[in-house]
Coordinates of C-alpha atoms (C1' of nucleotides) in Angstrom, one line a residue:
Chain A
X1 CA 54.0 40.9 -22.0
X2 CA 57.3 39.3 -20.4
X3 CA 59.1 40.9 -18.5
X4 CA 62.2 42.2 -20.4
X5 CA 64.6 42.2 -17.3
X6 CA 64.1 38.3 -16.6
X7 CA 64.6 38.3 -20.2
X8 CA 67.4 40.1 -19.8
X9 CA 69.0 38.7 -16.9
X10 CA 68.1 35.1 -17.2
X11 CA 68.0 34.9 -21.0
X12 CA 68.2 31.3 -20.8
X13 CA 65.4 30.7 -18.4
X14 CA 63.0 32.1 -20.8
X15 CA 64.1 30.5 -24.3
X16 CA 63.5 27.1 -22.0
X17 CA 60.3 28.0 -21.0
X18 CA 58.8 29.7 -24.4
X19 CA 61.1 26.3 -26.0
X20 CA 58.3 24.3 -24.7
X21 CA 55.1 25.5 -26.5
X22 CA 57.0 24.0 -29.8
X23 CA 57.0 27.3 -32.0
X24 CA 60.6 27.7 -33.5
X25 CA 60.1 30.8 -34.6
X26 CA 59.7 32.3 -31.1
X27 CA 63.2 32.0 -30.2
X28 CA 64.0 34.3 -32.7
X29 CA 61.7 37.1 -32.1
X30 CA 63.3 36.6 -28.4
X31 CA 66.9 37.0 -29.4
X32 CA 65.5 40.1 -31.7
X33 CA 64.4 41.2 -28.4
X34 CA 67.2 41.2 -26.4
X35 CA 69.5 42.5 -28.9
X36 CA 66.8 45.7 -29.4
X37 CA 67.0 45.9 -25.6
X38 CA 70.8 45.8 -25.2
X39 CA 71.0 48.6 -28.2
X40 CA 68.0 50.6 -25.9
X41 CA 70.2 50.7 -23.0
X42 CA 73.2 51.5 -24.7
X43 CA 71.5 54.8 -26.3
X44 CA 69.1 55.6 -23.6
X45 CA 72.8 56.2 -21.5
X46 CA 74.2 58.3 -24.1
X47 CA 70.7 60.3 -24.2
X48 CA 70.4 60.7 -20.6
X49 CA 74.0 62.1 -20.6
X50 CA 73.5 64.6 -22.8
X51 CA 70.4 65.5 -21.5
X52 CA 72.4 66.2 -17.8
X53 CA 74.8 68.3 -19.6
X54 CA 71.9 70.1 -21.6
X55 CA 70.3 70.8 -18.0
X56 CA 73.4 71.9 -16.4
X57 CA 74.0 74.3 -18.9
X58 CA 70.8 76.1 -18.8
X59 CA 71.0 76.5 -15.2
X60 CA 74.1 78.5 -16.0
X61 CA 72.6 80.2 -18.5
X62 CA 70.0 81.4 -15.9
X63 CA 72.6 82.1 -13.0
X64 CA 74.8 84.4 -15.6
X65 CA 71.8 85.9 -16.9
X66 CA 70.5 87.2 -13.7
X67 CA 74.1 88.4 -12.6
X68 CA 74.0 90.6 -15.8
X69 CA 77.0 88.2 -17.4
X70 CA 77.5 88.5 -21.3
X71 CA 79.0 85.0 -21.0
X72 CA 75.7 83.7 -20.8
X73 CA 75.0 83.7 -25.0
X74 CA 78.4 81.3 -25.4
X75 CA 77.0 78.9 -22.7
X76 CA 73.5 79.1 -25.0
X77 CA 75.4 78.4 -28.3
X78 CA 76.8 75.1 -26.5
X79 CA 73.7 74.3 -25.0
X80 CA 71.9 74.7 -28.6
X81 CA 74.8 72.6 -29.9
X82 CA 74.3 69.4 -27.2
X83 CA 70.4 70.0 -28.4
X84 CA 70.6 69.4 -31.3
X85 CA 72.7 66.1 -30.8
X86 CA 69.9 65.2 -27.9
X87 CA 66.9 65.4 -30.4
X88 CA 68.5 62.7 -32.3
X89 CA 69.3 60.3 -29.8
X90 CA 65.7 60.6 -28.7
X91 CA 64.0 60.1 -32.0
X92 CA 66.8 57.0 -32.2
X93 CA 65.7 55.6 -28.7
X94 CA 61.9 56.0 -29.3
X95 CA 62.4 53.8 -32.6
X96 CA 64.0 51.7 -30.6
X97 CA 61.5 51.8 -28.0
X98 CA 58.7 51.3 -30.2
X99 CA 60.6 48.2 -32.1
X100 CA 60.9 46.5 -28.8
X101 CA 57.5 47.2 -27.5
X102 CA 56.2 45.7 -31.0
X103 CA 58.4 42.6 -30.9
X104 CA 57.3 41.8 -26.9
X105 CA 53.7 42.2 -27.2
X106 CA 53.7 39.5 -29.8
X107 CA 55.4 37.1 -27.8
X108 CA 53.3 34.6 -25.6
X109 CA 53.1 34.6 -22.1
X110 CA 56.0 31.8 -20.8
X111 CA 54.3 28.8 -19.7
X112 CA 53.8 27.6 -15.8
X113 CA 56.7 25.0 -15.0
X114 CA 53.8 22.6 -13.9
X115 CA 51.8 22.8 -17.4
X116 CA 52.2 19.4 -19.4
X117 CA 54.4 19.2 -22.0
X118 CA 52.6 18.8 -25.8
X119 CA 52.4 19.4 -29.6
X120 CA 48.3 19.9 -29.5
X121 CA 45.1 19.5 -28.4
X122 CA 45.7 16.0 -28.8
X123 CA 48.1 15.8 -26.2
X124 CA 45.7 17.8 -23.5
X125 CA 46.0 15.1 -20.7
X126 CA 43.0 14.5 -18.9
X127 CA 42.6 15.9 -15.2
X128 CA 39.1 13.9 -13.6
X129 CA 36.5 12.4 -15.3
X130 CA 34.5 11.9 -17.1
X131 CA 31.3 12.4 -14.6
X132 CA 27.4 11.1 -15.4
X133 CA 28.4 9.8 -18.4
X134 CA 25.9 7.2 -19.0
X135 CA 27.3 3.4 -20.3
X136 CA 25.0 4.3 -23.4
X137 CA 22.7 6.6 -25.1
X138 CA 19.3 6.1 -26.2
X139 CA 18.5 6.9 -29.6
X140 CA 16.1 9.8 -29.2
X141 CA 19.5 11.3 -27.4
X142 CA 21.3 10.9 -30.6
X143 CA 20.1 14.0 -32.3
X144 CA 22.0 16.8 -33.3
X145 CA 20.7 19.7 -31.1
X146 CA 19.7 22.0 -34.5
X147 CA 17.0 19.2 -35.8
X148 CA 15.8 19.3 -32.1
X149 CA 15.7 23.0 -31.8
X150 CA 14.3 23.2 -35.4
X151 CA 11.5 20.4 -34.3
X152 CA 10.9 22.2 -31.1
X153 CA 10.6 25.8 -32.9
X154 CA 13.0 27.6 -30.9
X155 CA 15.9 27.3 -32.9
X156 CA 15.4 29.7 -35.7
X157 CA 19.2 29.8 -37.5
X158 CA 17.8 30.4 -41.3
X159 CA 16.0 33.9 -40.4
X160 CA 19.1 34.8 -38.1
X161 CA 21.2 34.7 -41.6
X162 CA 18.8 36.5 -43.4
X163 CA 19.5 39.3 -40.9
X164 CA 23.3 39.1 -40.1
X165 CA 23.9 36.6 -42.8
X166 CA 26.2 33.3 -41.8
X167 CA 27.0 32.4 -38.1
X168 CA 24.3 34.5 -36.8
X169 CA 21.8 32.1 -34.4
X170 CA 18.6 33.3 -32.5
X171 CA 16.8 31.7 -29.9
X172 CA 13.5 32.2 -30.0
X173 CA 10.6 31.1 -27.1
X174 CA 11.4 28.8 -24.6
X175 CA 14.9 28.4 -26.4
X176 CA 16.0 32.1 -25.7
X177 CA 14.2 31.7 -22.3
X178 CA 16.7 28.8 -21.9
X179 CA 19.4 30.8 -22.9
X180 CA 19.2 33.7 -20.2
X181 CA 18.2 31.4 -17.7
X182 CA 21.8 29.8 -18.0
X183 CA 23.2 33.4 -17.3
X184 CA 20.8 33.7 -14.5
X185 CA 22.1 30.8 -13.1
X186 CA 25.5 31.6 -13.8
X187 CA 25.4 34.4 -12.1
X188 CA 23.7 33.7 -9.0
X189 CA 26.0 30.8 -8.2
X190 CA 29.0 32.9 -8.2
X191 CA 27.3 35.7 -6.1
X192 CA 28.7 34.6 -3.1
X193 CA 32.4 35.9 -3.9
X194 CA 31.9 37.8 -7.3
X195 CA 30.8 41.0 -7.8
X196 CA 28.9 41.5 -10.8
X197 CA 29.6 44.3 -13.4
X198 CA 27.8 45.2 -16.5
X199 CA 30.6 46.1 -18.6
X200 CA 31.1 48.0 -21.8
X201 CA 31.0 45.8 -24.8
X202 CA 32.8 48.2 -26.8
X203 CA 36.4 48.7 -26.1
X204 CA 39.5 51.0 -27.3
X205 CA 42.5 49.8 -29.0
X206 CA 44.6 49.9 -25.8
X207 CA 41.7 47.7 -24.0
X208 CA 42.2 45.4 -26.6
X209 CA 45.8 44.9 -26.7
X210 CA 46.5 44.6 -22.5
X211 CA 44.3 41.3 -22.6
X212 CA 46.6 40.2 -25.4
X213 CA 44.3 40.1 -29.1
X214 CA 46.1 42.7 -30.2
X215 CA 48.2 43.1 -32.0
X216 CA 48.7 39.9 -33.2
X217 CA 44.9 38.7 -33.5
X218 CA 43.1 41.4 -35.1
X219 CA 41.6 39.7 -37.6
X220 CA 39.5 37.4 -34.9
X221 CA 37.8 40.7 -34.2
X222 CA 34.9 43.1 -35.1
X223 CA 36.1 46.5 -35.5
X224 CA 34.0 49.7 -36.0
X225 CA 36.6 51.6 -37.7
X226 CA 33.9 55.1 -37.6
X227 CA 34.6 54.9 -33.7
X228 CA 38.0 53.1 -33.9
X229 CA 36.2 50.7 -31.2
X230 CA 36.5 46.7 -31.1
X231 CA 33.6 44.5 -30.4
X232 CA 35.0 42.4 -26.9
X233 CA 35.4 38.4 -28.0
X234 CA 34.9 38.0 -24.0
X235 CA 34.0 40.2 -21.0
X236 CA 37.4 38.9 -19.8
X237 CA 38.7 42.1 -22.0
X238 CA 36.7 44.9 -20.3
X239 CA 36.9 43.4 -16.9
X240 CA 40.8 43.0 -17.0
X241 CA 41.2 46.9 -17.7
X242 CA 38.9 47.7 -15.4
X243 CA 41.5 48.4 -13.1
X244 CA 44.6 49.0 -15.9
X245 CA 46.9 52.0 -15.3
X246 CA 45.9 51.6 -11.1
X247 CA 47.8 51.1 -8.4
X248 CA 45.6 49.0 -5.8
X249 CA 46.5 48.2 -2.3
X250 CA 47.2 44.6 -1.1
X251 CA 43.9 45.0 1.0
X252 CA 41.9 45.2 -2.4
X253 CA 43.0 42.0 -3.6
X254 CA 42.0 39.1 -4.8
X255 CA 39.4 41.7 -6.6
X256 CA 36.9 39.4 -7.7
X257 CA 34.3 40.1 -10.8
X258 CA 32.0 38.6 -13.0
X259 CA 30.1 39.7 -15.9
X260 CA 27.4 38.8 -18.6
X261 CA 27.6 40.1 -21.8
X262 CA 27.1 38.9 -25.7
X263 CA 30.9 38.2 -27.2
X264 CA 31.8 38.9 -30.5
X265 CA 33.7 37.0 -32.4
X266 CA 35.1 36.9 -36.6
X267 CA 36.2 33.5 -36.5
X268 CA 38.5 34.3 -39.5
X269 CA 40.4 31.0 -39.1
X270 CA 37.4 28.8 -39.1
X271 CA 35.2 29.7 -42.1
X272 CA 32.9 26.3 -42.7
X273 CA 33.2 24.7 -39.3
X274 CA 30.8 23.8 -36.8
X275 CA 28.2 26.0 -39.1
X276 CA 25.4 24.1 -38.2
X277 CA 23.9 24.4 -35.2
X278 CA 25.2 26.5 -32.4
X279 CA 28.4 25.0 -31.8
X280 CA 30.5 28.4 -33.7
X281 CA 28.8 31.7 -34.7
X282 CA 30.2 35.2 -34.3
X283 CA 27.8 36.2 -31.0
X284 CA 27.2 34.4 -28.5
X285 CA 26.5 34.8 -24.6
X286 CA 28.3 34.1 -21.8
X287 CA 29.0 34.4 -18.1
X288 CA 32.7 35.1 -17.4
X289 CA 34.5 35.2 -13.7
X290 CA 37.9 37.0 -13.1
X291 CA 40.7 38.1 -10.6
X292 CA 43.2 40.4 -9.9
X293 CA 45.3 38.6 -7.4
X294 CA 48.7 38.8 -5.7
X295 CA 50.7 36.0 -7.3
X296 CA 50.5 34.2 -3.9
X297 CA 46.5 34.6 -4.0
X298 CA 46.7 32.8 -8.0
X299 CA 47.1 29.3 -7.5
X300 CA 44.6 28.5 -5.0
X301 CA 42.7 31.3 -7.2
X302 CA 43.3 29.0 -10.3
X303 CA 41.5 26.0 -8.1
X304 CA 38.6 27.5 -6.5
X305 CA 37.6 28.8 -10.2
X306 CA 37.9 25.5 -11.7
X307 CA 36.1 24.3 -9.0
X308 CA 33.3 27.1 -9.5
X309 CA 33.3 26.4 -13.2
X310 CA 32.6 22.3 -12.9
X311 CA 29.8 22.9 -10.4
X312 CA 27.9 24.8 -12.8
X313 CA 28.3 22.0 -15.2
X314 CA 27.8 19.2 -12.9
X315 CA 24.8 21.0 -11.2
X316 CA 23.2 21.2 -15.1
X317 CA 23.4 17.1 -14.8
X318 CA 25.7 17.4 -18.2
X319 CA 28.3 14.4 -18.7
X320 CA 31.7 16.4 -18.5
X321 CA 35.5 16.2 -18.3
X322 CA 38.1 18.2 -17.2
X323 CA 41.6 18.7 -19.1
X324 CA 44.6 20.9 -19.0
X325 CA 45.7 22.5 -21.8
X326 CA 49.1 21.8 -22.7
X327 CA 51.6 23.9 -24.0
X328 CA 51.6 23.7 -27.3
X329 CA 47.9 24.6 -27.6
X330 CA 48.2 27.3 -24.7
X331 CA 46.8 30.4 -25.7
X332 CA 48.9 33.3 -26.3
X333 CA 48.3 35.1 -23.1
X334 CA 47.8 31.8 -20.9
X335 CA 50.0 30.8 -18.0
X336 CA 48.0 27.7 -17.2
X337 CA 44.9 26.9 -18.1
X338 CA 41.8 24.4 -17.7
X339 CA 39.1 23.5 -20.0
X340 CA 36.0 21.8 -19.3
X341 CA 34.0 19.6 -22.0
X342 CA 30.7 18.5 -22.5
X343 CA 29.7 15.5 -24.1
X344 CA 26.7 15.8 -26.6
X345 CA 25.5 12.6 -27.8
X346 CA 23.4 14.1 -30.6
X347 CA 27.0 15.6 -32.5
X348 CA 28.8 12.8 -31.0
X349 CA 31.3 15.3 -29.7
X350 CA 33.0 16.6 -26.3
X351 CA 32.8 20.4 -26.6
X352 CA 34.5 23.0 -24.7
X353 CA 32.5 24.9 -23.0
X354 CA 34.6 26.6 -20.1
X355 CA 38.1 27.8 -20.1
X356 CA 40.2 28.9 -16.7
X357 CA 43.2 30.4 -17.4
X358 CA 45.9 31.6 -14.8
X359 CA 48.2 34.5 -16.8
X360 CA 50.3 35.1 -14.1
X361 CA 51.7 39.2 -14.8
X362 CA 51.3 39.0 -18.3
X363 CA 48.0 40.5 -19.1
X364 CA 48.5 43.0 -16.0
X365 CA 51.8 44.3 -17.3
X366 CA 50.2 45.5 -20.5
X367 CA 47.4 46.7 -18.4
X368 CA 49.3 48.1 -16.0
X369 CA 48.0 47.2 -13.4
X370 CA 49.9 47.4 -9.9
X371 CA 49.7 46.7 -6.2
X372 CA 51.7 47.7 -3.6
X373 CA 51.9 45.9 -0.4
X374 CA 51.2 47.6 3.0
X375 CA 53.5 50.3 3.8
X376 CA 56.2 49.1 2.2
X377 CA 58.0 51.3 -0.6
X378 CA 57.6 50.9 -4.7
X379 CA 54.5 48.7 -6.4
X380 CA 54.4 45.5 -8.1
X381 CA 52.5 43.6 -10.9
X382 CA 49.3 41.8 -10.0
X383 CA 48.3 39.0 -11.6
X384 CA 45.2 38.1 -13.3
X385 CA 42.6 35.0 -13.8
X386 CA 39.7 34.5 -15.4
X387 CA 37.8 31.8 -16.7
X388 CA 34.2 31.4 -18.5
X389 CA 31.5 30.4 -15.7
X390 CA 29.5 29.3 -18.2
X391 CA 29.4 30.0 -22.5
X392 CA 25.7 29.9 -23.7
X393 CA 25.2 28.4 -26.8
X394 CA 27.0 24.9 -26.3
X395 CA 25.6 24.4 -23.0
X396 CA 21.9 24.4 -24.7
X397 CA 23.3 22.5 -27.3
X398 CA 24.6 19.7 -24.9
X399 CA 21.3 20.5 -22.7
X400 CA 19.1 19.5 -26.4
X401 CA 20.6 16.4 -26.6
X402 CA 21.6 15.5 -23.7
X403 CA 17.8 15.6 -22.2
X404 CA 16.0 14.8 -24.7
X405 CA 13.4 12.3 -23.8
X406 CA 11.8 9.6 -26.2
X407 CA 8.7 11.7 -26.6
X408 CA 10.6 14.3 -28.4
X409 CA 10.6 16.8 -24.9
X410 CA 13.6 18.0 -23.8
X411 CA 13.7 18.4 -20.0
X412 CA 14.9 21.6 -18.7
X413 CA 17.7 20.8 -15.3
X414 CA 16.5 21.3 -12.0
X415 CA 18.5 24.1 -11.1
X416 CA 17.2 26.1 -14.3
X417 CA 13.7 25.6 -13.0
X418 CA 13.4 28.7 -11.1
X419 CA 14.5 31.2 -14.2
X420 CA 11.8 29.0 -17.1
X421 CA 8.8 30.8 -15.7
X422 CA 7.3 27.2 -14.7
X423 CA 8.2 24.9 -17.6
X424 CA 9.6 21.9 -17.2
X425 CA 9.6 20.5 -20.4
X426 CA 10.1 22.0 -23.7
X427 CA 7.8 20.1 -25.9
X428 CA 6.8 20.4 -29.8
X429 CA 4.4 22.9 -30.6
X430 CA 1.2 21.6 -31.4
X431 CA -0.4 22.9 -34.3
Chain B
rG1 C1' 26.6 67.9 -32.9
rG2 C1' 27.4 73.3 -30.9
rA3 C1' 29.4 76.5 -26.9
rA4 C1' 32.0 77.8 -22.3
rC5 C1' 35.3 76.2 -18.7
rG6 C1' 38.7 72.8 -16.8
rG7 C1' 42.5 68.3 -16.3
rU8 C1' 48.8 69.4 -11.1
rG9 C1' 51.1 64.0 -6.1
rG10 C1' 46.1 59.2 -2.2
rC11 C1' 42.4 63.5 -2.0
rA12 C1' 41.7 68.9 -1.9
rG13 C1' 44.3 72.9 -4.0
rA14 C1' 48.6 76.9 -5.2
rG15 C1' 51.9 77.6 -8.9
rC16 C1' 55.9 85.1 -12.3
rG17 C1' 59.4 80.6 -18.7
rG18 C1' 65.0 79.5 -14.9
rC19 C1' 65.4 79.4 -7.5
rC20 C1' 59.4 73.6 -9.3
rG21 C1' 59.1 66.9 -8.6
rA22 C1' 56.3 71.0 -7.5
rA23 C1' 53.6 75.5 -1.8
rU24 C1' 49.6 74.6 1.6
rG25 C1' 45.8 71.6 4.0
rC26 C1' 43.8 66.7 4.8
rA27 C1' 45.0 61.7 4.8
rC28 C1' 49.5 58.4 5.6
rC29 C1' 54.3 56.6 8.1
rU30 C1' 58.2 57.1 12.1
rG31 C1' 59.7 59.3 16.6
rU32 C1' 58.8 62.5 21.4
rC33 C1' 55.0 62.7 25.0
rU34 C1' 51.1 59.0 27.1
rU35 C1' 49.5 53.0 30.8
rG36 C1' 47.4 53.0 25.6
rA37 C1' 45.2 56.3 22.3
rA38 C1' 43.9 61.3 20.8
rA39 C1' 46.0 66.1 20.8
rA40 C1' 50.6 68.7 20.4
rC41 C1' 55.5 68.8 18.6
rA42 C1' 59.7 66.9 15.4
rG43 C1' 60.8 64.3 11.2
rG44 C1' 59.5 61.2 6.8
rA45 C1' 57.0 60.0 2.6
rG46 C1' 55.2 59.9 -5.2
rA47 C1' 55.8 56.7 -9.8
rC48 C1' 58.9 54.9 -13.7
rC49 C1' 63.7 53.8 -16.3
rU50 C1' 69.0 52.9 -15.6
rG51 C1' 73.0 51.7 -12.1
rC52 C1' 76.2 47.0 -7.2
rA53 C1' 76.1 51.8 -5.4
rA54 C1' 76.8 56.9 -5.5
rG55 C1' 74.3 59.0 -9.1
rG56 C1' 71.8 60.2 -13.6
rG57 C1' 67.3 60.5 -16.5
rU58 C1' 61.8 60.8 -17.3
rC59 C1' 56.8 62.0 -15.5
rC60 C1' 52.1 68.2 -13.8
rG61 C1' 45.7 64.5 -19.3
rC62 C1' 48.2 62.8 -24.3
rA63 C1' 51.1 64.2 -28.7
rG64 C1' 53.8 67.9 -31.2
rG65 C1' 55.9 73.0 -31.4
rU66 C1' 58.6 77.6 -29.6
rU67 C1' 63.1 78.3 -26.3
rC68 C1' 69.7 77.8 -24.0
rA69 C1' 65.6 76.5 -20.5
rA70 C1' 58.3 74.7 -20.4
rA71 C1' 53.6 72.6 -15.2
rU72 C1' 53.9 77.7 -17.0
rC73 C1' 53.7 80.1 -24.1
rC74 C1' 51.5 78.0 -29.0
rU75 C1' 48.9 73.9 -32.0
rG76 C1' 46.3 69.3 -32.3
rC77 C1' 43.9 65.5 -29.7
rU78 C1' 41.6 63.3 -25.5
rC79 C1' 38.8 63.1 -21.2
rG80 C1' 35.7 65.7 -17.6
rU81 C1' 32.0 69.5 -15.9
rU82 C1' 28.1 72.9 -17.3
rC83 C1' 24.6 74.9 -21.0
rC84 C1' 22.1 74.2 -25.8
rG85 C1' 20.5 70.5 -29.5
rC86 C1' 19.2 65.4 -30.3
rC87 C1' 17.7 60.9 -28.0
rA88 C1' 16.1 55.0 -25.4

RNA sequence: GGAACGGUGGCAGAGCGGCCGAAUGCACCUGUCUUGAAAACAGGAGACCUGCAAGGGUCCGCAGGUUCAAAUCCUGCUCGUUCCGCCA
């Protein structure tokens, strides 16, 4: 969420800002906003008013009652009278409330003054690169990685469908070896700062909504409407709340986490795309790193796990580039953010596989989640990062092709070596 | 799933419907004392909204209800603990 007083105070600063990501129709849920905030004030005064005169009263009422004082049932009858006119303006200003809570958590987060300026993904400019990316591939690279997982018999899509039906994939052998042995390595290399957590996978409404999906994007997600729970798209959702509602002392911070889990995802919007292969399907694995951080802390923060993020890719030996995302194809909840993309030579394609995001207060105001620094009085909203170390199933995609060697092998990277159990080399089975 | 009990400030723990934003202890902060610290003593100190401020309002798990007045009474929910049942 944005915060209303900026929005209220500076009214200008933010229509420039949320201008930028090129939706027109923002600016009017903004000036809804502020008008529902101006009528909140006004009502919330005329509540509170009658509220002091309610309580004033009844402390008469009390005084005259224990001094034995008859006038005590006129001072009732006028306190009964101001109640009655109170319960309205409540009901009013919760309406109100509840209006202006509705319209905020739909709008995006505003955009860091430093993002690039942009209509799409097409404008994403490009940051460094791209690294190891060969003058040319050999033809035994160009192969799609699902006739090379199919040929190698550890891609096994068609059974996955007949036992979740479409976008389902399973790795099976040396394939799901391969798989976990990416979040091994994910993991380990981020042990140094990260602490690992092994999160619920199944979150509440409220969970849901402080890392931004809802309300606006329920339809992206599984829902388990028995147990009114939401499958996570991303362990960035548990790990966010993790501390929501807390106060934490500056001392605690940056708080740094990371988690593997399986993400879950509907992919309403993209029925028919990327269905072959392993490029798009509703669960997948993946490593995710996060922070709650001062806003001081976030910056460098957004850096060092950009940083964190390439060397995983780098060390896998994978041809990669680095972009920023502009601000027209900002996520809702994003401040800034980085994405890193693989080339795979079999789909011809540069795939995202990591995504960093800064999002600056607005995740942590719907969280709630606070800091308060040293001894000094009141508290103040942290900010939070995250970014994916490393998402499974485009990885070993870009892995397939990638390393694929003219006998039909795909060799396994180096630094995967010590999690595949001795193989080197994935090769056909023989039968 | 069934039953019993419970949810109060950073923690522990009191709280007769009005004198309760809430005793007390610990922890914390500031002073006095001390070379410094500890101890002792004195004082201070919650969060949120609104306001330039003074002030006002809200918050005792959550949501309703009763009442002139609710931490306190009633209802529903939720979470926790324990016991039973089931179970990897």
């Amino acid at each position: 969420m944005i915060d209303v007083r900026l929005l209220r105070n500076d009214p200008a600063v933010v229509r420039a800002a949320l201008a930028r990501r090129g939706k027109p129709d923002l600016l009017e849920q903004l000036e809804h906003a502020i008008s529902l905030d101006a009528r909140l004030r006004d009502i919330m005064l005329e509540r509170d008013a009658l509220r002091q005169q309610v309580n004033g009263l009844s402390k008469e009422v009390g005084a005259l009652r224990k001094a034995g004082d008859t006038a005590a049932e006129e001072v009732m009858a006028k306190s009964r009278a101001l109640g009655d006119a109170e319960t309205g303006l409540a009901a009013e200003t919760e309406q109100v409330e509840l209006a202006l809570r509705d319209v905020l958590l739909r709008i995006p987060n505003l955009p860091h003054p430093d993002a690039p300026n942009g209509a799409s993904d097409h404008d994403n400019p490009l940051v460094s690169g791209p690294h190891h990316l060969p003058t040319q591939f050999a033809d035994h690279q160009k192969v799609p990685h699902w006739e090379i997982g199919a040929a190698l018999g550890i891609l096994d899509n068609e059974r996955a469908v007949k036992i979740s039906g479409a976008m389902f994939t399973m790795q099976r052998g040396l394939g799901a070896t391969l798989s976990r042995a990416l979040c091994q390595y994910a993991l380990d290399s981020n042990a140094d700062e990260f602490e690992e957590v092994r999160p619920p996978t199944l979150v509440t409404s409220a969970t849901l909504t402080a890392t931004g999906q809802l309300p606006k994007f329920a339809d992206d997600a599984f829902f388990i409407e028995r147990d009114d729970l939401w499958c996570i798209p991303t362990a960035e959702v548990p790990l966010t709340s993790l501390y929501a509602g807390e106060v934490l002392n500056e001392a605690q911070l940056p708080a740094k986490m990371m988690a593997y889990s399986p993400c879950y995802r509907r992919e309403a919007g993209s029925a028919g795309r990327d269905t072959r292969g392993m490029l798009r399907s509703h669960e997948f694995d993946k490593v995710e790193i996060l922070a709650v951080a001062t806003p001081e802390q976030s910056p460098d923060l957004l850096q060092e796990m950009v940083k964190r993020a390439e060397k995983l890719i780098s060390g896998l030996g994978l041809p990669y580039r680095i972009i920023e995302i502009c601000t027209g194809d900002m996520g809702q909840s994003h401040h800034r953010s980085f994405d890193i993309e693989v080339y795979a030579p079999g789909c011809d394609a540069w795939l995202e596989v990591s995504s960093v995001s800064w999002f600056a207060d607005y995740q942590a105001r719907r969280a709630d989640i606070r800091f308060k620094r040293g001894t000094q009085k009141g508290t103040e909203i942290a900010h939070t990062l995250n970014g994916s170390a490393l998402a499974v199933p485009r990885v070993w995609a870009a892995i397939m092709e990638n390393n694929r060697q003219a006998d039909g092998s795909v060799r396994i990277p180096d630094v995967l070596l010590p999690y595949m159990r001795g193989t080197t080399h994935i090769v056909p089975k023989s039968e």
